Tab-separated table of C-alpha atoms in Angstrom:
chain	number	residue	atom	x	y	z
A	1	UNK	CA	0.000	0.000	0.000
A	2	UNK	CA	1.424	3.408	-0.993
A	3	UNK	CA	2.186	6.055	1.589
A	4	UNK	CA	0.926	9.611	1.257
A	5	UNK	CA	2.953	12.157	-0.690
A	6	UNK	CA	2.513	14.422	2.353
A	7	UNK	CA	4.912	12.179	4.254
A	8	UNK	CA	7.551	12.701	1.589
A	9	UNK	CA	7.312	16.479	1.644
A	10	UNK	CA	7.318	16.524	5.447
A	11	UNK	CA	10.538	14.541	5.414
A	12	UNK	CA	12.016	16.810	2.741
A	13	UNK	CA	11.457	19.806	4.996
A	14	UNK	CA	13.253	18.242	7.941
A	15	UNK	CA	16.866	19.156	8.666
A	16	UNK	CA	19.095	16.150	8.901
A	17	UNK	CA	20.460	16.487	12.427
A	18	UNK	CA	23.703	14.717	11.664
A	19	UNK	CA	24.923	17.482	9.316
A	20	UNK	CA	25.680	21.163	9.699
A	21	UNK	CA	22.912	23.457	8.526
A	22	UNK	CA	25.074	26.192	7.055
A	23	UNK	CA	26.144	24.495	3.845
A	24	UNK	CA	26.814	21.206	2.107
A	25	UNK	CA	28.811	18.815	4.217
A	26	UNK	CA	30.470	15.876	2.537
A	27	UNK	CA	28.819	12.484	2.727
A	28	UNK	CA	30.207	10.714	5.763
A	29	UNK	CA	30.829	7.078	5.035
A	30	UNK	CA	31.373	5.963	8.608
A	31	UNK	CA	31.751	2.365	7.592
A	32	UNK	CA	30.138	-0.541	5.795
A	33	UNK	CA	27.477	-1.528	8.276
A	34	UNK	CA	25.552	-3.925	6.118
A	35	UNK	CA	22.080	-4.820	7.297
A	36	UNK	CA	21.945	-8.619	6.921
A	37	UNK	CA	18.345	-8.755	5.707
A	38	UNK	CA	18.888	-5.941	3.208
A	39	UNK	CA	22.129	-7.499	2.034
A	40	UNK	CA	20.463	-10.867	1.425
A	41	UNK	CA	17.588	-9.309	-0.488
A	42	UNK	CA	19.783	-7.164	-2.728
A	43	UNK	CA	22.341	-9.891	-3.329
A	44	UNK	CA	19.566	-12.273	-4.364
A	45	UNK	CA	18.505	-9.794	-7.040
A	46	UNK	CA	22.061	-9.356	-8.308
A	47	UNK	CA	22.530	-13.149	-8.411
A	48	UNK	CA	19.717	-13.664	-10.911
A	49	UNK	CA	21.010	-15.657	-13.905
A	50	UNK	CA	19.678	-13.089	-16.389
A	51	UNK	CA	22.015	-10.467	-14.908
A	52	UNK	CA	25.211	-12.530	-15.065
A	53	UNK	CA	26.438	-11.152	-18.430
A	54	UNK	CA	26.188	-7.585	-17.091
A	55	UNK	CA	28.697	-5.487	-15.212
A	56	UNK	CA	26.812	-4.070	-12.232
A	57	UNK	CA	27.664	-1.433	-9.652
A	58	UNK	CA	25.372	-0.721	-6.718
A	59	UNK	CA	25.660	1.366	-3.587
A	60	UNK	CA	23.153	2.288	-0.880
A	61	UNK	CA	23.933	4.820	1.861
A	62	UNK	CA	21.874	6.064	4.804
A	63	UNK	CA	21.589	9.853	4.796
A	64	UNK	CA	20.824	9.768	8.520
A	65	UNK	CA	24.027	8.038	9.591
A	66	UNK	CA	26.311	8.144	6.559
A	67	UNK	CA	26.668	4.347	6.787
A	68	UNK	CA	27.038	2.295	3.633
A	69	UNK	CA	24.247	-0.285	3.837
A	70	UNK	CA	25.240	-2.155	0.682
A	71	UNK	CA	27.980	-1.904	-1.927
A	72	UNK	CA	28.820	-3.978	-4.972
A	73	UNK	CA	31.548	-2.842	-7.378
A	74	UNK	CA	30.655	0.725	-6.441
A	75	UNK	CA	34.165	2.041	-7.138
A	76	UNK	CA	34.093	0.787	-10.735
A	77	UNK	CA	33.729	3.144	-13.688
A	78	UNK	CA	30.513	2.857	-15.721
A	79	UNK	CA	28.828	4.561	-18.650
A	80	UNK	CA	26.227	6.571	-16.720
A	81	UNK	CA	23.983	7.393	-19.696
A	82	UNK	CA	21.463	10.023	-18.568
A	83	UNK	CA	22.587	9.805	-14.944
A	84	UNK	CA	25.067	12.371	-16.280
A	85	UNK	CA	22.199	14.873	-16.060
A	86	UNK	CA	22.382	14.666	-12.255
A	87	UNK	CA	25.855	16.206	-12.392
A	88	UNK	CA	24.663	18.821	-14.878
A	89	UNK	CA	21.612	19.703	-12.777
A	90	UNK	CA	23.472	20.128	-9.486
A	91	UNK	CA	26.228	22.155	-11.182
A	92	UNK	CA	23.729	24.434	-12.942
A	93	UNK	CA	21.819	25.108	-9.719
A	94	UNK	CA	25.093	25.913	-7.970
A	95	UNK	CA	26.608	28.070	-10.736
A	96	UNK	CA	23.578	29.825	-12.232
A	97	UNK	CA	21.243	29.758	-9.247
A	98	UNK	CA	17.641	28.506	-9.091
A	99	UNK	CA	16.198	31.859	-10.231
A	100	UNK	CA	18.330	32.197	-13.379
A	101	UNK	CA	16.305	32.961	-16.505
A	102	UNK	CA	17.166	32.785	-20.202
A	103	UNK	CA	16.539	35.867	-22.347
A	104	UNK	CA	15.733	35.966	-26.062
A	105	UNK	CA	15.674	39.425	-27.649
A	106	UNK	CA	14.837	41.023	-30.988
A	107	UNK	CA	16.986	44.075	-31.633
A	108	UNK	CA	16.886	46.794	-34.280
A	109	UNK	CA	19.694	48.900	-35.717
A	110	UNK	CA	20.818	51.877	-33.612
A	111	UNK	CA	19.870	54.245	-36.451
A	112	UNK	CA	16.497	52.721	-37.338
A	113	UNK	CA	14.192	55.128	-39.131
A	114	UNK	CA	10.421	55.269	-39.538
A	115	UNK	CA	8.996	56.751	-42.741
A	116	UNK	CA	5.262	56.409	-42.975
A	117	UNK	CA	4.398	52.739	-42.626
A	118	UNK	CA	7.971	51.585	-43.307
A	119	UNK	CA	10.478	50.719	-40.612
A	120	UNK	CA	14.000	50.896	-42.026
A	121	UNK	CA	16.152	48.503	-40.001
A	122	UNK	CA	17.466	45.006	-39.799
A	123	UNK	CA	15.948	42.769	-37.134
A	124	UNK	CA	18.445	40.843	-34.998
A	125	UNK	CA	17.214	37.658	-33.312
A	126	UNK	CA	19.592	37.173	-30.382
A	127	UNK	CA	19.378	33.866	-28.514
A	128	UNK	CA	20.966	33.093	-25.169
A	129	UNK	CA	20.420	29.355	-24.962
A	130	UNK	CA	16.812	29.022	-23.776
A	131	UNK	CA	16.202	25.254	-24.166
A	132	UNK	CA	12.412	25.499	-24.236
A	133	UNK	CA	11.845	28.603	-26.362
A	134	UNK	CA	8.895	27.830	-28.632
A	135	UNK	CA	6.996	29.039	-31.672
A	136	UNK	CA	4.415	30.561	-29.327
A	137	UNK	CA	7.138	32.523	-27.519
A	138	UNK	CA	8.501	33.774	-30.840
A	139	UNK	CA	5.029	34.722	-32.003
A	140	UNK	CA	4.568	36.892	-28.916
A	141	UNK	CA	7.782	38.717	-29.807
A	142	UNK	CA	6.521	39.122	-33.367
A	143	UNK	CA	3.266	40.498	-31.970
A	144	UNK	CA	5.162	43.144	-30.023
A	145	UNK	CA	6.887	44.311	-33.195
A	146	UNK	CA	3.657	44.222	-35.196
A	147	UNK	CA	2.091	46.456	-32.531
A	148	UNK	CA	4.313	49.278	-33.819
A	149	UNK	CA	2.100	49.053	-36.951
A	150	UNK	CA	4.736	48.864	-39.661
A	151	UNK	CA	3.543	47.487	-42.982
A	152	UNK	CA	7.077	47.091	-44.323
A	153	UNK	CA	10.376	46.449	-42.583
A	154	UNK	CA	13.140	47.426	-44.984
A	155	UNK	CA	15.971	45.152	-43.941
A	156	UNK	CA	17.054	41.600	-43.198
A	157	UNK	CA	16.234	39.191	-40.393
A	158	UNK	CA	19.628	38.421	-38.883
A	159	UNK	CA	20.316	35.462	-36.641
A	160	UNK	CA	22.798	36.207	-33.854
A	161	UNK	CA	23.694	32.924	-32.156
A	162	UNK	CA	27.129	34.116	-31.023
A	163	UNK	CA	26.306	33.609	-27.335
A	164	UNK	CA	27.526	30.018	-27.886
A	165	UNK	CA	30.026	28.509	-30.254
A	166	UNK	CA	28.819	26.856	-33.454
A	167	UNK	CA	29.683	23.237	-32.554
A	168	UNK	CA	26.313	21.559	-33.185
A	169	UNK	CA	26.797	18.124	-31.615
A	170	UNK	CA	28.471	16.554	-28.614
A	171	UNK	CA	31.752	14.672	-28.454
A	172	UNK	CA	31.254	10.913	-28.641
A	173	UNK	CA	27.648	11.026	-29.893
A	174	UNK	CA	26.379	8.362	-32.291
A	175	UNK	CA	26.792	9.812	-35.781
A	176	UNK	CA	23.714	8.044	-37.201
A	177	UNK	CA	21.288	9.390	-34.564
A	178	UNK	CA	21.430	13.041	-35.583
A	179	UNK	CA	18.043	13.147	-37.339
A	180	UNK	CA	16.175	12.040	-34.226
A	181	UNK	CA	14.813	14.414	-31.614
A	182	UNK	CA	16.957	13.130	-28.746
A	183	UNK	CA	20.075	14.131	-30.693
A	184	UNK	CA	19.060	17.621	-31.849
A	185	UNK	CA	21.676	20.191	-32.818
A	186	UNK	CA	22.895	22.720	-30.255
A	187	UNK	CA	22.374	26.435	-30.809
A	188	UNK	CA	22.151	29.566	-28.688
A	189	UNK	CA	19.000	30.292	-30.707
A	190	UNK	CA	17.033	27.139	-30.037
A	191	UNK	CA	13.346	26.814	-30.906
A	192	UNK	CA	10.883	23.910	-30.634
A	193	UNK	CA	13.716	21.686	-29.381
A	194	UNK	CA	15.305	22.295	-32.822
A	195	UNK	CA	12.863	19.859	-34.373
A	196	UNK	CA	9.730	19.708	-36.498
A	197	UNK	CA	6.707	17.479	-36.124
A	198	UNK	CA	5.847	15.537	-39.284
A	199	UNK	CA	2.227	14.374	-39.303
A	200	UNK	CA	1.159	11.827	-41.922
A	201	UNK	CA	-2.304	10.592	-42.880
A	202	UNK	CA	-3.498	8.290	-45.669
A	203	UNK	CA	-4.589	9.961	-48.901
A	204	UNK	CA	-8.167	10.209	-50.114
A	205	UNK	CA	-8.033	7.045	-52.203
A	206	UNK	CA	-5.998	3.892	-52.783
A	207	UNK	CA	-2.873	4.776	-54.747
A	208	UNK	CA	-2.902	8.442	-53.719
A	209	UNK	CA	0.133	9.953	-52.009
A	210	UNK	CA	-0.100	10.166	-48.244
A	211	UNK	CA	-1.073	13.566	-46.820
A	212	UNK	CA	1.732	15.365	-44.986
A	213	UNK	CA	1.671	18.422	-42.769
A	214	UNK	CA	4.297	19.811	-40.453
A	215	UNK	CA	4.229	21.767	-37.241
A	216	UNK	CA	5.147	24.523	-37.188
A	217	UNK	CA	4.178	25.293	-40.759
A	218	UNK	CA	7.297	26.655	-42.450
A	219	UNK	CA	9.165	26.785	-45.735
A	220	UNK	CA	12.417	25.879	-43.943
A	221	UNK	CA	12.071	22.221	-44.943
A	222	UNK	CA	11.118	20.566	-48.199
A	223	UNK	CA	9.518	17.150	-48.650
A	224	UNK	CA	9.905	14.345	-51.148
A	225	UNK	CA	6.745	12.275	-50.634
A	226	UNK	CA	6.972	8.821	-52.184
A	227	UNK	CA	4.698	7.025	-49.711
A	228	UNK	CA	1.278	5.955	-50.999
A	229	UNK	CA	-2.115	4.905	-49.701
A	230	UNK	CA	-3.055	1.226	-49.850
A	231	UNK	CA	-6.304	-0.618	-49.239
A	232	UNK	CA	-7.015	-1.497	-45.640
A	233	UNK	CA	-6.957	-5.234	-46.399
A	234	UNK	CA	-3.570	-5.293	-48.119
A	235	UNK	CA	-1.465	-8.179	-46.854
A	236	UNK	CA	1.887	-6.510	-47.506
A	237	UNK	CA	2.287	-2.863	-46.623
A	238	UNK	CA	5.774	-1.372	-46.706
A	239	UNK	CA	6.542	0.341	-43.388
A	240	UNK	CA	6.384	4.114	-43.324
A	241	UNK	CA	9.835	5.708	-43.220
A	242	UNK	CA	10.567	9.391	-42.622
A	243	UNK	CA	14.201	10.208	-43.310
A	244	UNK	CA	15.865	13.607	-43.226
A	245	UNK	CA	18.906	13.944	-45.510
A	246	UNK	CA	21.173	14.175	-42.478
A	247	UNK	CA	24.256	12.772	-44.203
A	248	UNK	CA	24.165	15.664	-46.682
A	249	UNK	CA	23.211	18.048	-43.821
A	250	UNK	CA	20.134	19.201	-45.727
A	251	UNK	CA	16.624	20.049	-44.582
A	252	UNK	CA	14.955	17.697	-47.042
A	253	UNK	CA	12.724	14.924	-45.702
A	254	UNK	CA	11.894	11.879	-47.814
A	255	UNK	CA	8.824	9.819	-46.932
A	256	UNK	CA	8.550	6.277	-48.273
A	257	UNK	CA	6.371	3.228	-47.617
A	258	UNK	CA	2.609	3.132	-47.329
A	259	UNK	CA	-0.378	3.704	-45.053
A	260	UNK	CA	-3.639	1.760	-45.269
A	261	UNK	CA	-6.792	3.681	-46.092
A	262	UNK	CA	-8.531	4.762	-42.908
A	263	UNK	CA	-5.418	4.576	-40.719
A	264	UNK	CA	-4.929	7.186	-38.013
A	265	UNK	CA	-2.404	9.995	-38.088
A	266	UNK	CA	1.240	9.038	-37.585
A	267	UNK	CA	3.591	11.461	-35.849
A	268	UNK	CA	7.346	11.663	-36.417
A	269	UNK	CA	9.841	14.073	-34.843
A	270	UNK	CA	12.858	15.074	-36.927
A	271	UNK	CA	15.695	17.488	-36.255
A	272	UNK	CA	16.650	20.435	-38.436
A	273	UNK	CA	20.010	21.638	-39.684
A	274	UNK	CA	21.051	25.147	-38.611
A	275	UNK	CA	18.265	25.561	-36.036
A	276	UNK	CA	19.088	29.232	-35.486
A	277	UNK	CA	18.298	30.035	-39.110
A	278	UNK	CA	15.128	27.966	-38.698
A	279	UNK	CA	14.087	30.299	-35.857
A	280	UNK	CA	14.947	33.407	-37.875
A	281	UNK	CA	12.857	32.253	-40.844
A	282	UNK	CA	9.971	31.462	-38.509
A	283	UNK	CA	10.168	35.055	-37.223
A	284	UNK	CA	9.970	36.395	-40.762
A	285	UNK	CA	7.036	34.079	-41.543
A	286	UNK	CA	5.191	35.052	-38.352
A	287	UNK	CA	5.577	38.752	-39.081
A	288	UNK	CA	4.292	38.170	-42.610
A	289	UNK	CA	1.265	36.365	-41.160
A	290	UNK	CA	0.624	39.507	-39.091
A	291	UNK	CA	0.713	41.710	-42.182
A	292	UNK	CA	4.309	42.890	-41.830
A	293	UNK	CA	6.396	42.436	-44.995
A	294	UNK	CA	10.181	42.155	-44.655
A	295	UNK	CA	12.056	43.143	-47.784
A	296	UNK	CA	15.352	41.413	-47.025
A	297	UNK	CA	16.569	37.885	-46.475
A	298	UNK	CA	17.368	35.659	-43.502
A	299	UNK	CA	21.058	35.435	-42.693
A	300	UNK	CA	23.548	35.057	-39.847
A	301	UNK	CA	25.302	38.079	-38.373
A	302	UNK	CA	26.175	40.041	-35.242
A	303	UNK	CA	23.995	42.436	-33.292
A	304	UNK	CA	25.583	45.905	-33.526
A	305	UNK	CA	26.758	47.879	-30.520
A	306	UNK	CA	23.970	50.036	-29.081
A	307	UNK	CA	21.302	48.136	-30.968
A	308	UNK	CA	17.785	48.930	-29.809
A	309	UNK	CA	15.859	46.187	-28.007
A	310	UNK	CA	12.362	45.889	-29.483
A	311	UNK	CA	11.069	42.821	-27.620
A	312	UNK	CA	12.418	40.334	-25.070
A	313	UNK	CA	11.192	36.958	-23.881
A	314	UNK	CA	12.150	35.847	-20.370
A	315	UNK	CA	12.055	32.122	-19.613
A	316	UNK	CA	10.724	30.390	-16.530
A	317	UNK	CA	13.244	30.082	-13.647
A	318	UNK	CA	16.081	27.586	-13.891
A	319	UNK	CA	14.280	25.247	-11.509
A	320	UNK	CA	11.629	24.728	-14.208
A	321	UNK	CA	14.292	24.007	-16.827
A	322	UNK	CA	16.031	21.509	-14.518
A	323	UNK	CA	12.714	19.822	-13.730
A	324	UNK	CA	11.892	19.352	-17.420
A	325	UNK	CA	15.411	18.099	-18.082
A	326	UNK	CA	15.331	15.478	-15.311
A	327	UNK	CA	11.684	14.425	-15.481
A	328	UNK	CA	11.749	13.893	-19.258
A	329	UNK	CA	15.482	13.181	-19.600
A	330	UNK	CA	15.766	15.998	-22.126
A	331	UNK	CA	19.180	15.914	-23.790
A	332	UNK	CA	19.096	19.296	-25.521
A	333	UNK	CA	18.447	21.258	-22.336
A	334	UNK	CA	21.324	19.482	-20.588
A	335	UNK	CA	23.748	20.413	-23.352
A	336	UNK	CA	22.573	24.027	-23.481
A	337	UNK	CA	22.969	24.278	-19.700
A	338	UNK	CA	26.564	23.128	-20.060
A	339	UNK	CA	27.327	25.852	-22.608
A	340	UNK	CA	25.444	28.404	-20.503
A	341	UNK	CA	27.592	27.560	-17.483
A	342	UNK	CA	30.689	28.012	-19.627
A	343	UNK	CA	29.531	31.437	-20.762
A	344	UNK	CA	28.472	32.450	-17.254
A	345	UNK	CA	31.811	31.539	-15.706
A	346	UNK	CA	34.027	32.993	-18.444
A	347	UNK	CA	31.970	35.911	-19.782
A	348	UNK	CA	32.995	34.718	-23.245
A	349	UNK	CA	31.328	32.584	-25.906
A	350	UNK	CA	29.764	29.533	-24.268
A	351	UNK	CA	31.362	26.200	-25.137
A	352	UNK	CA	30.944	22.634	-23.970
A	353	UNK	CA	34.545	22.482	-22.798
A	354	UNK	CA	34.137	25.701	-20.828
A	355	UNK	CA	30.972	24.381	-19.227
A	356	UNK	CA	32.600	21.079	-18.320
A	357	UNK	CA	35.449	22.974	-16.664
A	358	UNK	CA	32.853	24.729	-14.530
A	359	UNK	CA	31.257	21.373	-13.671
A	360	UNK	CA	34.602	19.908	-12.652
A	361	UNK	CA	35.187	22.876	-10.366
A	362	UNK	CA	31.840	22.274	-8.661
A	363	UNK	CA	32.580	18.574	-8.271
A	364	UNK	CA	35.950	19.375	-6.690
A	365	UNK	CA	34.895	22.183	-4.359
A	366	UNK	CA	31.340	21.118	-3.539
A	367	UNK	CA	31.512	17.326	-3.637
A	368	UNK	CA	35.229	16.653	-3.158
A	369	UNK	CA	35.791	14.524	-6.273
A	370	UNK	CA	39.180	14.067	-7.889
A	371	UNK	CA	38.985	15.400	-11.448
A	372	UNK	CA	41.199	12.558	-12.695
A	373	UNK	CA	38.876	9.852	-11.352
A	374	UNK	CA	35.925	10.379	-13.749
A	375	UNK	CA	35.274	11.713	-17.244
A	376	UNK	CA	32.475	13.773	-18.742
A	377	UNK	CA	32.412	14.683	-22.429
A	378	UNK	CA	28.909	16.155	-22.463
A	379	UNK	CA	26.090	17.164	-20.146
A	380	UNK	CA	23.298	14.841	-21.286
A	381	UNK	CA	24.891	11.407	-21.173
A	382	UNK	CA	24.615	10.721	-24.904
A	383	UNK	CA	28.384	10.381	-25.137
A	384	UNK	CA	29.946	6.974	-24.639
A	385	UNK	CA	33.077	8.775	-23.436
A	386	UNK	CA	31.449	9.534	-20.075
A	387	UNK	CA	32.668	7.418	-17.160
A	388	UNK	CA	31.722	7.732	-13.487
A	389	UNK	CA	31.322	5.474	-10.451
A	390	UNK	CA	28.329	4.754	-8.208
A	391	UNK	CA	30.469	6.036	-5.316
A	392	UNK	CA	30.870	9.412	-7.038
A	393	UNK	CA	27.182	9.601	-7.897
A	394	UNK	CA	26.306	8.906	-4.262
A	395	UNK	CA	28.707	11.655	-3.157
A	396	UNK	CA	27.048	14.154	-5.510
A	397	UNK	CA	23.507	13.322	-4.413
A	398	UNK	CA	24.422	13.265	-0.716
A	399	UNK	CA	26.020	16.721	-0.987
A	400	UNK	CA	22.915	18.090	-2.716
A	401	UNK	CA	20.612	16.506	-0.130
A	402	UNK	CA	22.590	17.960	2.749
A	403	UNK	CA	22.488	21.431	1.152
A	404	UNK	CA	19.285	23.042	2.406
A	405	UNK	CA	19.473	25.645	-0.381
A	406	UNK	CA	19.487	22.949	-3.071
A	407	UNK	CA	17.720	19.882	-1.708
A	408	UNK	CA	14.137	20.770	-2.512
A	409	UNK	CA	14.940	22.009	-6.036
A	410	UNK	CA	16.663	18.744	-6.900
A	411	UNK	CA	14.216	16.418	-5.190
A	412	UNK	CA	11.181	18.000	-6.825
A	413	UNK	CA	12.858	17.823	-10.234
A	414	UNK	CA	13.447	14.055	-10.133
A	415	UNK	CA	11.009	11.562	-11.651
A	416	UNK	CA	8.768	9.876	-9.070
A	417	UNK	CA	8.263	6.117	-9.256
A	418	UNK	CA	4.845	5.234	-10.688
A	419	UNK	CA	3.837	8.916	-10.901
A	420	UNK	CA	5.628	10.979	-13.545
A	421	UNK	CA	8.547	11.490	-15.895
A	422	UNK	CA	10.603	8.529	-17.050
A	423	UNK	CA	9.476	6.550	-13.980
A	424	UNK	CA	5.760	7.031	-14.618
A	425	UNK	CA	5.176	3.411	-15.585
A	426	UNK	CA	7.719	1.820	-13.287
A	427	UNK	CA	7.371	0.365	-9.768
A	428	UNK	CA	3.598	0.788	-9.789
A	429	UNK	CA	1.896	-1.147	-7.007
A	430	UNK	CA	5.124	-1.537	-5.026
A	431	UNK	CA	6.335	0.125	-1.844
A	432	UNK	CA	8.450	2.432	-4.035
A	433	UNK	CA	5.481	4.014	-5.819
A	434	UNK	CA	5.251	7.687	-4.939
A	435	UNK	CA	8.233	7.400	-2.578
A	436	UNK	CA	11.309	6.756	-4.723
A	437	UNK	CA	12.718	9.680	-6.707
A	438	UNK	CA	15.516	8.949	-9.160
A	439	UNK	CA	17.084	9.672	-12.526
A	440	UNK	CA	16.983	6.993	-15.165
A	441	UNK	CA	19.678	6.486	-17.788
A	442	UNK	CA	19.663	4.366	-20.932
A	443	UNK	CA	22.066	3.860	-23.810
A	444	UNK	CA	22.775	0.810	-25.900
A	445	UNK	CA	24.205	-1.651	-23.373
A	446	UNK	CA	23.833	0.736	-20.411
A	447	UNK	CA	21.007	1.224	-17.915
A	448	UNK	CA	21.244	3.206	-14.657
A	449	UNK	CA	19.042	4.477	-11.855
A	450	UNK	CA	20.259	6.818	-9.113
A	451	UNK	CA	18.376	8.843	-6.548
A	452	UNK	CA	16.615	8.812	-3.196
A	453	UNK	CA	14.085	6.666	-1.353
A	454	UNK	CA	12.584	6.578	2.127
A	455	UNK	CA	12.348	3.300	4.012
A	456	UNK	CA	9.365	2.052	6.015
A	457	UNK	CA	10.920	3.797	9.021
A	458	UNK	CA	11.175	7.121	7.175
A	459	UNK	CA	14.962	6.797	6.906
A	460	UNK	CA	16.302	8.617	3.826
A	461	UNK	CA	18.564	6.529	1.607
A	462	UNK	CA	20.605	7.534	-1.413
A	463	UNK	CA	21.377	4.855	-3.991
A	464	UNK	CA	23.076	4.391	-7.341
A	465	UNK	CA	22.556	1.403	-9.647
A	466	UNK	CA	24.687	1.167	-12.785
A	467	UNK	CA	24.390	-1.705	-15.267
A	468	UNK	CA	26.606	-1.940	-18.347
A	469	UNK	CA	27.730	-4.442	-20.973
A	470	UNK	CA	24.633	-6.291	-22.063
A	471	UNK	CA	23.138	-7.040	-25.464
A	472	UNK	CA	19.603	-6.234	-26.507
A	473	UNK	CA	16.780	-4.627	-24.579
A	474	UNK	CA	17.251	-2.871	-21.248
A	475	UNK	CA	14.061	-4.492	-19.900
A	476	UNK	CA	15.933	-7.049	-17.797
A	477	UNK	CA	18.123	-4.370	-16.226
A	478	UNK	CA	15.117	-2.167	-15.505
A	479	UNK	CA	13.200	-5.002	-13.863
A	480	UNK	CA	16.135	-5.607	-11.535
A	481	UNK	CA	16.388	-1.885	-10.750
A	482	UNK	CA	12.678	-1.785	-9.944
A	483	UNK	CA	13.044	-4.774	-7.650
A	484	UNK	CA	15.915	-3.040	-5.859
A	485	UNK	CA	13.853	0.137	-5.509
A	486	UNK	CA	10.945	-1.804	-4.008
A	487	UNK	CA	13.255	-3.592	-1.555
A	488	UNK	CA	14.761	-0.301	-0.384
A	489	UNK	CA	11.345	1.349	0.050
A	490	UNK	CA	10.067	-1.665	1.948
A	491	UNK	CA	13.091	-1.977	4.223
A	492	UNK	CA	12.807	-1.501	7.988
A	493	UNK	CA	15.429	-1.780	10.706
A	494	UNK	CA	12.759	-2.836	13.205
């Protein structure tokens, strides 16, 4: 039977009496005081024959006493997959602060001139890395400009994405994943997660091309539709394939295969090349839809000194960004946070390497980790170059939990077992439902789960489970992780 969420938030508000209140104290590992019953239960899970091919690291620590309750290969290095986002989240909250907001601004030339219904100026779309800036946000900016009542803007729409460097992908990412939404390109001027939605329906009759529409509607992409409509009773229907010409780095999407007559709408998400220019064209198209004609073209450039700000969008606080990143395991936001941290610390163009330097500094000063004992190549966990241990993950989470200025922000951002995020459909009907909060992580051959759980006695535990080196589906690894989570939530010292 599940315990009330009120219990969880009451416990979150309590100060852990074993730690100083003024700031983050390091996790005290006062010794391996294994609880025999817990040890037997966890070891039985790890001994399952289906897990034998895997390399597994597991550690469980009491946040009340600092005791290690269970450890198995916890000092070994593993591919953390999206558990990397835990390190990104804690670092961003420390470096940028929970109230940090991203700004996106449309500027005009310093010497803009108004003659009748014509506004003579270029428009500069200046992005500062807002991961969740959307078409609706851009349209509100366009509405502000249209409120000046120009009929013509004599100038260009200029993308200024110089807040970050122009490296579009992460080090060690899979080269053949770049057309899919989880591997979208990085840009200081991000919009709609740098993707488009491709919606496909059968045509009006057998043999007709399928009907295609995209959201948002834009001329930025072109389509080569070869897919056709077949009768509903056809025995052999070629599968529908939606492929962007990613190898040629072009915004052309080819659709092949077939849909049976009467089939429902199919939705595909595909990335775009040069997402900043995508945003700039959308601005031009939105202004045109509002009756404002722009005479020039869309191009990349720099905002001039003393440019005039016409409209600015301010994002939600960083806590909202971190919550979306962790709940949904959003890769793009993690990578943009890394570059933002680099820019914030240096005052110069944001880069991944600069952001990772800032992360390493946090992990040294705040957590006490040796920079030579782990490796991060990105902020999302897509890179196979990332290596970290369960011990180090425990140290990070324990430091954040002990920090009263950070604890609630992190805890509320984590997926909740059986309730939301990437854990919505996991551990339902077990003692962990509604109680365990943790970050998932999945790559080919890697599955991880790290976070917090309260026992039957209300004792807070921090745990890290890392499973690597298996072939095929991650279902077996996830089942074992769920069993471990249920055991921890159901544990009692009494």
